[in-house]
XYZ file of C-alpha atoms in Angstrom:
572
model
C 154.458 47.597 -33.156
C 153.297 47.575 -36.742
C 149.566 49.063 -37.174
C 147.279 45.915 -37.575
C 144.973 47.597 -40.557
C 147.838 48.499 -42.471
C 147.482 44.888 -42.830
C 143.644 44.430 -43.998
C 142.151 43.370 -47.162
C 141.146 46.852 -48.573
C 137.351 47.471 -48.300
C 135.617 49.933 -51.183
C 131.953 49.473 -49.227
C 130.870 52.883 -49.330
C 132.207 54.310 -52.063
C 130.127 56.376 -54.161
C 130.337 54.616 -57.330
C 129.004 57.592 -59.393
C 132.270 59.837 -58.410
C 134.452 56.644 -58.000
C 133.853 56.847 -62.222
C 135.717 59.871 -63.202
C 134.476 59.623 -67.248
C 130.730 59.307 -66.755
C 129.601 62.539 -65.673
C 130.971 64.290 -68.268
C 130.331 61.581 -70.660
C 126.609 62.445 -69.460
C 127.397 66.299 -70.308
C 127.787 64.723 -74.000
C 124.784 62.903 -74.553
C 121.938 65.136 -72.246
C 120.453 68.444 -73.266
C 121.965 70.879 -70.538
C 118.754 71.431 -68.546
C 118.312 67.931 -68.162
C 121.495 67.300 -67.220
C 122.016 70.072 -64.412
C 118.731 68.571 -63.189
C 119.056 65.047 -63.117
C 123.046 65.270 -61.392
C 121.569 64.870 -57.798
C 120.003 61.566 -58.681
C 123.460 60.078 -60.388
C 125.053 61.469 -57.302
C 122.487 59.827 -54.971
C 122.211 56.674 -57.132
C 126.016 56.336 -56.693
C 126.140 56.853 -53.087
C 123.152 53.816 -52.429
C 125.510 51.623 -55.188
C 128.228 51.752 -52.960
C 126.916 51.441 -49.747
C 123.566 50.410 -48.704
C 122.144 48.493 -52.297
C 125.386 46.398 -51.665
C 124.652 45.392 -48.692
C 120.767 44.799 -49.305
C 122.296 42.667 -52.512
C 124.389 40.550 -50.563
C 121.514 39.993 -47.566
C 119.156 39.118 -50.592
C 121.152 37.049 -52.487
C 121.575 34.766 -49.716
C 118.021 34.764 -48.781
C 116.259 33.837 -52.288
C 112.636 33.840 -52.704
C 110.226 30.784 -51.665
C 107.017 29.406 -53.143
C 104.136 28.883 -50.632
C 101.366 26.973 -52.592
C 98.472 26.829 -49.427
C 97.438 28.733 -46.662
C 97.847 27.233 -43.592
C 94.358 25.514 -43.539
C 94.702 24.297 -46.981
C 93.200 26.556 -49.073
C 95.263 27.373 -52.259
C 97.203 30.855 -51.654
C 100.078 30.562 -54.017
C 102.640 33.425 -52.906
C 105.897 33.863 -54.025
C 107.507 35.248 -50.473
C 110.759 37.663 -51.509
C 112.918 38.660 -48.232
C 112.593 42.206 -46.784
C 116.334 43.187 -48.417
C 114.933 42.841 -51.963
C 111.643 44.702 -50.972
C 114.170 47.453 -49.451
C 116.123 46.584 -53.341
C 112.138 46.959 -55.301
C 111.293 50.894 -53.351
C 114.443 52.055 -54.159
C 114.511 51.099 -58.296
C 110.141 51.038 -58.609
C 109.107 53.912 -56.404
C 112.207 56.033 -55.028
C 113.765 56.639 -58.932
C 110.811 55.014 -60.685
C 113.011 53.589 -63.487
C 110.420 51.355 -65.066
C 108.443 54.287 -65.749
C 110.923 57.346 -66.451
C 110.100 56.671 -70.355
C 106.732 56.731 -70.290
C 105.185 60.160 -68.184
C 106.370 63.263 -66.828
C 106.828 63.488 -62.905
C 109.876 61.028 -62.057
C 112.485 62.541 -60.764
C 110.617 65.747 -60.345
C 111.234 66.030 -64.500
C 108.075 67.573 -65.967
C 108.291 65.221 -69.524
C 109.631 61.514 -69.985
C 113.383 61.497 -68.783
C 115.340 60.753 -72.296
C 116.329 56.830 -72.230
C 120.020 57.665 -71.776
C 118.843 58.999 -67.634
C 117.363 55.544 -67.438
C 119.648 53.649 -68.799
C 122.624 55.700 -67.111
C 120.969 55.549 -63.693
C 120.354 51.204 -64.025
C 124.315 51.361 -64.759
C 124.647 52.492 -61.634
C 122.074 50.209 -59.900
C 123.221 47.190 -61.349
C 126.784 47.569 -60.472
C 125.023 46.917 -56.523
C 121.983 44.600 -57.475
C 121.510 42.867 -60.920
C 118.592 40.349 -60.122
C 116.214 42.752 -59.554
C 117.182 44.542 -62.841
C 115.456 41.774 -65.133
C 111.567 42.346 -64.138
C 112.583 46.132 -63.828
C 113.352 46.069 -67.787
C 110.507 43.438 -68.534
C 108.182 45.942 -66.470
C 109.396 48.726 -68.280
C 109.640 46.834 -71.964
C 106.232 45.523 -71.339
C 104.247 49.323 -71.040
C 105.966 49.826 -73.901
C 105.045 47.109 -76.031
C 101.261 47.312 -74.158
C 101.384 51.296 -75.292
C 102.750 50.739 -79.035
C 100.218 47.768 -79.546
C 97.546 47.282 -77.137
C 94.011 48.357 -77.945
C 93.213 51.816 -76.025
C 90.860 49.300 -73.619
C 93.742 47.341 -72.481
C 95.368 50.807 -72.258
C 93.338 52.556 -70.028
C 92.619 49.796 -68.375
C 96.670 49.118 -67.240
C 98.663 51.854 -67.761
C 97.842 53.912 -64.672
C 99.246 51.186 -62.407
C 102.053 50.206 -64.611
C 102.886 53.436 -64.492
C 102.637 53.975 -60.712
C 105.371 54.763 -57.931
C 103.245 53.716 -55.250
C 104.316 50.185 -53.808
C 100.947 49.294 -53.092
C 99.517 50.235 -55.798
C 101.870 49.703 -58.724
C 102.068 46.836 -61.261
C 105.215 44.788 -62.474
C 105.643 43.119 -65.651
C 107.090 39.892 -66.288
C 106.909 37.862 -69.932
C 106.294 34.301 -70.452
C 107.882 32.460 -73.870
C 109.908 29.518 -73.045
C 108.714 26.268 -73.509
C 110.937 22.943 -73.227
C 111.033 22.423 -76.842
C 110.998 26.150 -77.339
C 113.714 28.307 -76.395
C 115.605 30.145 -79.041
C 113.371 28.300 -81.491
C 110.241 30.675 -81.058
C 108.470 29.522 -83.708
C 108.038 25.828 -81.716
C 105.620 27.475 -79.380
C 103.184 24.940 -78.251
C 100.951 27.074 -76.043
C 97.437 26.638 -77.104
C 94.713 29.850 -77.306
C 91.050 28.655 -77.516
C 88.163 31.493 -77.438
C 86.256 29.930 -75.529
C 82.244 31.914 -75.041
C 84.031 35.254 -76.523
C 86.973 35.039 -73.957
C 90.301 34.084 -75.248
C 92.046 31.398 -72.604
C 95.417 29.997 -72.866
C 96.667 25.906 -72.057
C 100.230 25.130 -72.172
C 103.058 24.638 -69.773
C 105.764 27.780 -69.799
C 108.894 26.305 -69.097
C 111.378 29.297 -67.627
C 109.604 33.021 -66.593
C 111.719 35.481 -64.539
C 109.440 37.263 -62.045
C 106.664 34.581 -62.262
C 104.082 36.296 -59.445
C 104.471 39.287 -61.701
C 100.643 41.498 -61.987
C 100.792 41.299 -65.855
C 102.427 39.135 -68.914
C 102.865 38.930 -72.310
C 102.574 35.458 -73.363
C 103.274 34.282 -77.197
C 100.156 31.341 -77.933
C 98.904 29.650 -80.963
C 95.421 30.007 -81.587
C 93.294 26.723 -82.970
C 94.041 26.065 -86.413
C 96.921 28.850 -87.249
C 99.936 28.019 -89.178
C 103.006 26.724 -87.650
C 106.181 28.734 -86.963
C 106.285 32.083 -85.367
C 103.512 33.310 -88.259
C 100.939 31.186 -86.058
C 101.404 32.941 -83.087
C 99.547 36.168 -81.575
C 100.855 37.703 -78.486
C 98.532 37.741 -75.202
C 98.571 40.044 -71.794
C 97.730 38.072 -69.299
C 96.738 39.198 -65.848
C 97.424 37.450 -62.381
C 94.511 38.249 -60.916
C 91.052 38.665 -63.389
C 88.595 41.985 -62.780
C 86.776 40.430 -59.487
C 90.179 40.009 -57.615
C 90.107 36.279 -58.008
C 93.635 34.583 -59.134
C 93.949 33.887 -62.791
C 93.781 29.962 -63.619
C 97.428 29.453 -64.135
C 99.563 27.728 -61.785
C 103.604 28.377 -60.542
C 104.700 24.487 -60.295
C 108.533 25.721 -58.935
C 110.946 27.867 -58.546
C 114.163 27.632 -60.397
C 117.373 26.928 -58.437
C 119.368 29.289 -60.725
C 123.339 30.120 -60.813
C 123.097 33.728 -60.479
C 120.203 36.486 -59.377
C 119.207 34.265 -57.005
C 117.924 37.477 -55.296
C 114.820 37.520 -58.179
C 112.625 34.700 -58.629
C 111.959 32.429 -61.808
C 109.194 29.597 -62.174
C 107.869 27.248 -64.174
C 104.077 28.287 -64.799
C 101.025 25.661 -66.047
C 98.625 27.614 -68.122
C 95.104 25.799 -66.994
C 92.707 27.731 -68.975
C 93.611 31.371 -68.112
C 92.020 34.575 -69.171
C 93.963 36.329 -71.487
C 93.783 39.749 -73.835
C 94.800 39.998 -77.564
C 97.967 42.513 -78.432
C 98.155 43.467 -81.470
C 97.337 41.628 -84.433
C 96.469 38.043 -84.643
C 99.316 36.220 -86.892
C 101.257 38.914 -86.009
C 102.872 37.980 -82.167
C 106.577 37.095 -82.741
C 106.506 40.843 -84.656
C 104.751 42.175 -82.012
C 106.719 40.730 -78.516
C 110.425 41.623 -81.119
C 109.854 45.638 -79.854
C 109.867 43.709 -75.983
C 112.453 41.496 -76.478
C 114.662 44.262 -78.091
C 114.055 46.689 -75.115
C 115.130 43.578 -73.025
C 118.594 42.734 -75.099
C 119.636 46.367 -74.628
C 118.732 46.409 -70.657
C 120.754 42.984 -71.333
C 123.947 45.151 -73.161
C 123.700 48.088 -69.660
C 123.466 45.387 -67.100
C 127.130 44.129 -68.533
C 128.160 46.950 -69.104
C 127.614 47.894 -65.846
C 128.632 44.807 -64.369
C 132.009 45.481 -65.763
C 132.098 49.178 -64.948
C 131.583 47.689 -60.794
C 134.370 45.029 -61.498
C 136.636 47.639 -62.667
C 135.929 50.389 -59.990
C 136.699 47.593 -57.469
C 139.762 46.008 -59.041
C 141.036 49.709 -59.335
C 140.408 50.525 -55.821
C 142.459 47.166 -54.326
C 145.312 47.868 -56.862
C 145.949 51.250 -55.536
C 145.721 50.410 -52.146
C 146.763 46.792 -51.555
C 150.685 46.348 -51.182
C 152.105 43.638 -51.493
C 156.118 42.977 -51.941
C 156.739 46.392 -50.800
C 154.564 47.639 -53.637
C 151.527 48.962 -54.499
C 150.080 46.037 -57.134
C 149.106 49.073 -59.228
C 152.646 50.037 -59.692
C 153.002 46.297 -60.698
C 153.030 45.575 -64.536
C 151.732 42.476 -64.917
C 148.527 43.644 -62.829
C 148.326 47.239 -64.834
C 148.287 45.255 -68.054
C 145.683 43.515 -66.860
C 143.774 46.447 -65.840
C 144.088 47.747 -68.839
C 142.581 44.923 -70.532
C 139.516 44.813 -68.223
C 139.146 48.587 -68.844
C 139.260 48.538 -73.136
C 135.486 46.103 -73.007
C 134.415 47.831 -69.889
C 134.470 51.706 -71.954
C 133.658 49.988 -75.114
C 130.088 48.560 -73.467
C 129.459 51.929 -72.097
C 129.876 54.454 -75.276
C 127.439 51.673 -77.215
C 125.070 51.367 -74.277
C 125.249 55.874 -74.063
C 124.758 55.930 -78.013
C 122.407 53.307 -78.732
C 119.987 54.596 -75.603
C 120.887 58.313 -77.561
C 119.392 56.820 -81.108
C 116.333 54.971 -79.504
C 114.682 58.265 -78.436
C 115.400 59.449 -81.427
C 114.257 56.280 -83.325
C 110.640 56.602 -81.044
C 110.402 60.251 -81.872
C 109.740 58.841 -85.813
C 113.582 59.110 -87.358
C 113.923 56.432 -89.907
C 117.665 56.269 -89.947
C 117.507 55.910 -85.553
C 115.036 53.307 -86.257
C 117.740 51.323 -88.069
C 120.886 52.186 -86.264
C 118.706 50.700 -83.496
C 117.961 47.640 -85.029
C 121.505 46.615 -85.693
C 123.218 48.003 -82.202
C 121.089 46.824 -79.928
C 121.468 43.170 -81.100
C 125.421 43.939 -81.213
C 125.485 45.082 -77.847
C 123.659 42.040 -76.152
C 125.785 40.145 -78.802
C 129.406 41.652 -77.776
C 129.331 43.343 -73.960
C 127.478 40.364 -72.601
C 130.113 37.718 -73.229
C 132.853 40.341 -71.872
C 131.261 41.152 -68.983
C 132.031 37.427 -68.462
C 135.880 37.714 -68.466
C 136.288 40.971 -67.280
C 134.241 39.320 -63.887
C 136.656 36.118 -63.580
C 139.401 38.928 -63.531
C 138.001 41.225 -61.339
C 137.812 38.242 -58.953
C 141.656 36.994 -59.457
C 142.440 41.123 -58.717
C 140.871 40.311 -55.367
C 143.006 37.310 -54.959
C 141.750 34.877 -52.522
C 138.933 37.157 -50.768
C 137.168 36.880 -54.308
C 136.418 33.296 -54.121
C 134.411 34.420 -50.624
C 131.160 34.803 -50.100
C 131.106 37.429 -48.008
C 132.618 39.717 -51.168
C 130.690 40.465 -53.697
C 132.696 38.816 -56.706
C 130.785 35.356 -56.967
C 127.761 37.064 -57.242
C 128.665 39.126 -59.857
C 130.842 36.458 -61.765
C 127.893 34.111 -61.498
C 125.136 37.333 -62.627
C 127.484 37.941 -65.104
C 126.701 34.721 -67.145
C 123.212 35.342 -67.466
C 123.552 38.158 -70.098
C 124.939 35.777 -73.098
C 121.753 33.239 -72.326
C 118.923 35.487 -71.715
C 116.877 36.947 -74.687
C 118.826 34.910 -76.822
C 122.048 33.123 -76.661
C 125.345 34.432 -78.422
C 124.550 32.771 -81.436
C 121.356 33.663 -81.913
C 121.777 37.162 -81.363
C 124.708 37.255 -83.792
C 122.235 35.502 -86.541
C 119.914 38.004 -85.520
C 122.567 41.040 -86.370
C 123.140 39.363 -89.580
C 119.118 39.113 -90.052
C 119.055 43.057 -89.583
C 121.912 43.310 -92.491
C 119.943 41.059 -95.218
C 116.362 41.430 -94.261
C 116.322 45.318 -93.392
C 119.429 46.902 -94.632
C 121.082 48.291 -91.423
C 124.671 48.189 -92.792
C 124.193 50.434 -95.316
C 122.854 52.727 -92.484
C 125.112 52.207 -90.068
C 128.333 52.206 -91.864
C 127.377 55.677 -93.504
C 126.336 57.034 -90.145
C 129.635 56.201 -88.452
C 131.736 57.955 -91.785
C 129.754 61.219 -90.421
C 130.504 60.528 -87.016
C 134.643 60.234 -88.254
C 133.779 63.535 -90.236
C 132.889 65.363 -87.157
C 136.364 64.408 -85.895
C 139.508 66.349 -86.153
C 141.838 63.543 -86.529
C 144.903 63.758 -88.261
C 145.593 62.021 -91.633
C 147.115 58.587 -89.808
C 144.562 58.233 -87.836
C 141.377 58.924 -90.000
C 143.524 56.344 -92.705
C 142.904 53.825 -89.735
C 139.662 54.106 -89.110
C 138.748 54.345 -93.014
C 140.831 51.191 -93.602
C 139.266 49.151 -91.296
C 135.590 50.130 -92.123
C 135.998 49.411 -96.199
C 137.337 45.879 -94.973
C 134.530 45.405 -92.405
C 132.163 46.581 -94.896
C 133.473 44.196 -97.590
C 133.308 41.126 -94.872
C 130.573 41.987 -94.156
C 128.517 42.611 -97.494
C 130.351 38.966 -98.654
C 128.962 36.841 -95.590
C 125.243 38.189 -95.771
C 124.936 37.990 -99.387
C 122.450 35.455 -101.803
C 126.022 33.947 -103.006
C 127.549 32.706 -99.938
C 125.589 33.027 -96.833
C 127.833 32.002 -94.442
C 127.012 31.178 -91.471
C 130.011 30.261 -89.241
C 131.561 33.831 -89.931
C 128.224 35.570 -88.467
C 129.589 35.477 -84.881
C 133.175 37.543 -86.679
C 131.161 39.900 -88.921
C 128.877 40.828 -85.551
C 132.112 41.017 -83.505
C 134.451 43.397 -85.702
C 131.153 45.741 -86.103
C 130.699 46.085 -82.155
C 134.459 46.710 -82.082
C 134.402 49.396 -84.793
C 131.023 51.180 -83.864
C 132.461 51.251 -80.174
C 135.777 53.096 -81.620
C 134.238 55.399 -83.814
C 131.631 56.486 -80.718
C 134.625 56.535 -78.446
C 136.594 58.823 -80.714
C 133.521 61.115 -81.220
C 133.180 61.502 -78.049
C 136.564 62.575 -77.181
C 136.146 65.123 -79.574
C 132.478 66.257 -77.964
C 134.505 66.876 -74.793
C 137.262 68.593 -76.593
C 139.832 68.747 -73.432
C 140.192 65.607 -73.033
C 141.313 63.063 -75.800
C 141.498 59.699 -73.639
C 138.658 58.091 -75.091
C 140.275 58.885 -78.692
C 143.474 56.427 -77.321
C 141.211 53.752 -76.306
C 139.743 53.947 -79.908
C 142.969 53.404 -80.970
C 143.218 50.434 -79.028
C 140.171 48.592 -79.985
C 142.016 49.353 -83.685
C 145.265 47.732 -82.458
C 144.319 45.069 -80.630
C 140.585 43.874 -81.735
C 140.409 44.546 -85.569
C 144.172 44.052 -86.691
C 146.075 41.355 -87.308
C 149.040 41.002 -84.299
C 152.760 39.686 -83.762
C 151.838 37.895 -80.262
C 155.433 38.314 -79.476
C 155.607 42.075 -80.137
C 155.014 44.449 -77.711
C 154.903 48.075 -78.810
C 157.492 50.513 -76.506
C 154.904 52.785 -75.745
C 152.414 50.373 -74.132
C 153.668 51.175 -69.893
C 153.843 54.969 -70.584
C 150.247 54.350 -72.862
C 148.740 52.112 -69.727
C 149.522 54.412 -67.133
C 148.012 57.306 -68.602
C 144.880 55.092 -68.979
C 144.622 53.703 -65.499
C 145.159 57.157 -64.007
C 141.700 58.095 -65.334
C 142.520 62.247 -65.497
C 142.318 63.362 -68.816
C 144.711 63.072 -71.835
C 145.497 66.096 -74.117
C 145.478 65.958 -78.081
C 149.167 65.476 -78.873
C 149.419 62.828 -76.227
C 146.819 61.286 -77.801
C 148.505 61.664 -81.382
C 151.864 60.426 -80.051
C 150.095 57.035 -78.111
């Protein structure tokens, strides 16, 4: 008699996703200082291990149990309490107080690191965390993103005043950060902010109604308002912190009218929030908010750009994991084809997300330590990454899900979840379009191509490549550049291509930072053949009905995941 689990749906719960990812470790050797690195490895391997196993499960349990409003206390009095279950209070110790990841950038201690962990620890370890919970993720990032708008901004009051708790690991005692910006007849449109600031015997209240805020019970927000008589548009408005609860430990006079009955991180709670006259703190300079809440909204997009990217990095460990083991007409469905081509094509985004996400978090802390050139190459990626990796994490979740077959469409799995988390990415911050405008924006207004496409010809410099491939890449960047330079100029400004100009620079910075990291690790070319692939198949033209004689010897070297030498790699 046959062995009954021969015949069950394989099951990767437990896995360690950090070793279940064969490239990121040493991907990490690449972009960390050595001491760092050696230090920080127990974490990724702990991270992993709780990604796998327990988060998951605390992800699922929460997911299915999303958070309530109670308005009153029992005998009437008004208590409004956003009640979260105990799986994503389990989800909040391990990502605010076990790794402290909102507050890794901003003081020494976490992680038992003497200094502020570099952003690529952060961001590496919430690649990891997301691929288990992604709900939770968003006030993580606006916590984080709003200490350090508060820091670069705030007066040294507000400062002192804050930062401590913000800044805590201590569940009882810490503060989370949420920010407030969406009106009904202001969403993308910013500058159609309708909120109202009146100072009002010295103290500066805010009346409005805030139509959409993620983590709406959060301690502190930054709020965009028009004081009385400023100019209209996004010049009008100065950006607020406002508190939930004022100095005496009374509530704040705002009020959360609902809960939102969302698609995806259902786990996390959003509201709609009445401003009734509520105590709030100047950031900045007046006139000067939309500037001002751009450094938090930035931080958000690229927490936006590593939530796909890990999204898609969870998809593929899975889809990898039920390929090799599932059989199915006497086969493996790895050793199928049809389903390694399409593993192949869920891998290309999935390692094209990550070496932007490693890079760009590798320029910001340069950028914050006062490089001018960082400062740039920031501007322009980080908008490209929320742009580009968001929208794939879409696809490469519906596929993940058909890998699974029928199981997928269940519940009980995980894939829903993350299909449905997967579409919040491309709305968030900014939908597709007005991100890509945005990248386009960073071209004319600040001059980031210029930047950029200089600092990815010293990147290809750094490369031993030989004289094919090095044409390749210089062929495609001169007729990027061109595109480029022609759509944001004074003559044409053209506005359809934006979304194809942002798209072939994602593609081409993700090559190049593929390809110079194959040649960091030295032993190990594959990332230099999946350079060669975003080439191929995203930035030049194709016969649909050709299909190159290398491509099953090509895609089984890729899905193996063990490393590739140089002449391989020169041959593929």
């Amino acid at each position: 008699m046959p062995n009954a689990t021969h015949r069950n749906i394989p099951d990767n719960w437990g896995h360690n996703a950090y070793h279940s990812d064969p490239g990121f470790s040493r991907l990490l050797d690449v972009y960390l200082p050595s001491p760092v690195r050696s230090h920080v490895e127990p974490w990724f391997v702990r991270m992993g291990e709780l990604a796998g196993g327990e988060l998951e499960t605390l992800a699922l349990d929460a997911d299915k149990n999303p958070p309530t409003l109670q308005l009153r206390a029992r005998n009437g009095a008004d208590a409004p309490l956003v009640k979260k279950h105990p799986s994503y209070r389990r989800l909040e110790h391990y990502a605010y107080s076990h790794f402290g990841l909102q507050v890794m950038s901003h003081r020494g201690g976490v992680l038992d690191w003497p200094e502020a962990m570099p952003p690529v620890v952060k961001y590496g370890l919430t690649f990891l965390y997301v691929q288990a919970e992604f709900g939770l993720c968003c006030p993580l990032s606006m916590t984080d993103s709003l200490t350090r708008t508060l820091r670069k901004f705030g007066s040294q009051e507000l400062v002192d005043r804050y930062l401590d708790r913000l800044t805590s690991q201590d569940s009882d005692y810490q503060y989370q950060g949420a920010m407030f910006m969406t009106e009904q007849d202001a969403g993308s449109d910013v500058g159609a902010v309708t909120t109202e600031a009146r100072c009002e015997d010295g103290v500066w209240r805010l009346y409005g109604d805030k139509w959409f805020c993620s983590n709406p019970d959060a301690d502190l927000a930054m709020v965009l308002a028009r004081p009385e008589n400023a100019e209209p548009g996004t010049r009008g408005l100065t950006l607020f912190l406002l508190p939930r609860r004022l100095e005496d430990g009374s509530l704040n006079r705002y009020r959360i009218l609902r809960l939102k009955d969302k698609l995806g991180t259902r786990s996390m709670a959003s509201g709609e929030i009445m401003l009734e006259g509520a105590e709030a703190y100047v950031v900045g300079e007046h006139g000067k908010g939309f500037k001002h809440m751009t450094d938090m909204i930035n931080m958000s997009r690229l927490s936006n750009g590593v939530r796909s990217a890990g999204l898609m990095r969870r998809t593929l460990n899975e889809s990898l994991f039920i390929a090799r083991n599932r059989m199915a007409f006497g086969r493996h469905l790895i050793d199928m084809p049809l389903m390694r081509r399409q593993l192949c094509k869920m891998m290309l985004p999935t390692e094209q997300a990550r070496s932007i996400m490693l890079h760009t978090a590798d320029c910001l802390q340069r950028a914050d330590a006062g490089d001018h050139e960082a400062a740039k190459l920031i501007r322009i990626l980080t908008p490209l990454i929320k742009f580009r990796s968001t929208r794939d994490a879409r696809r490469v979740a519906g596929d993940g899900m058909e890998v699974r077959g029928g199981c997928g469409y269940i519940e009980e799995w995980s894939d829903a979840r993350v299909l449905r988390d997967a579409h919040l990415g491309s709305i968030w911050e900014g939908t597709s379009n007005i991100v890509a405008l945005d990248v386009i924006r960073s071209i004319r207004r600040e001059g980031t191509l210029p930047v950029l496409h200089d600092y990815l010809q010293r990147c290809l410099d750094s490369i031993d490549l030989a004289q094919e491939e090095r044409q390749a890449f210089d062929t495609v960047l001169m007729r990027l550049k061109k595109v480029a330079e022609d759509v944001t100029s004074g003559e044409r400004n053209d506005e359809l291509e934006t979304r194809r100009v942002a798209s072939g620079l994602y593609h081409f910075a993700s090559a190049v930072f593929m390809a110079w990291e194959a040649s960091q690790l030295g032993d190990d070319w594959r990332r230099l053949v999946l350079a060669k692939l975003v080439l191929r198949y995203r930035l030049s033209a194709q016969d649909p009905l050709e299909s190159p004689a290398e491509e099953p010897v090509l895609i089984e070297m890729l899905l193996a995941e063990t490393p590739i030498s140089r002449e391989s790699a020169k041959r593929l």
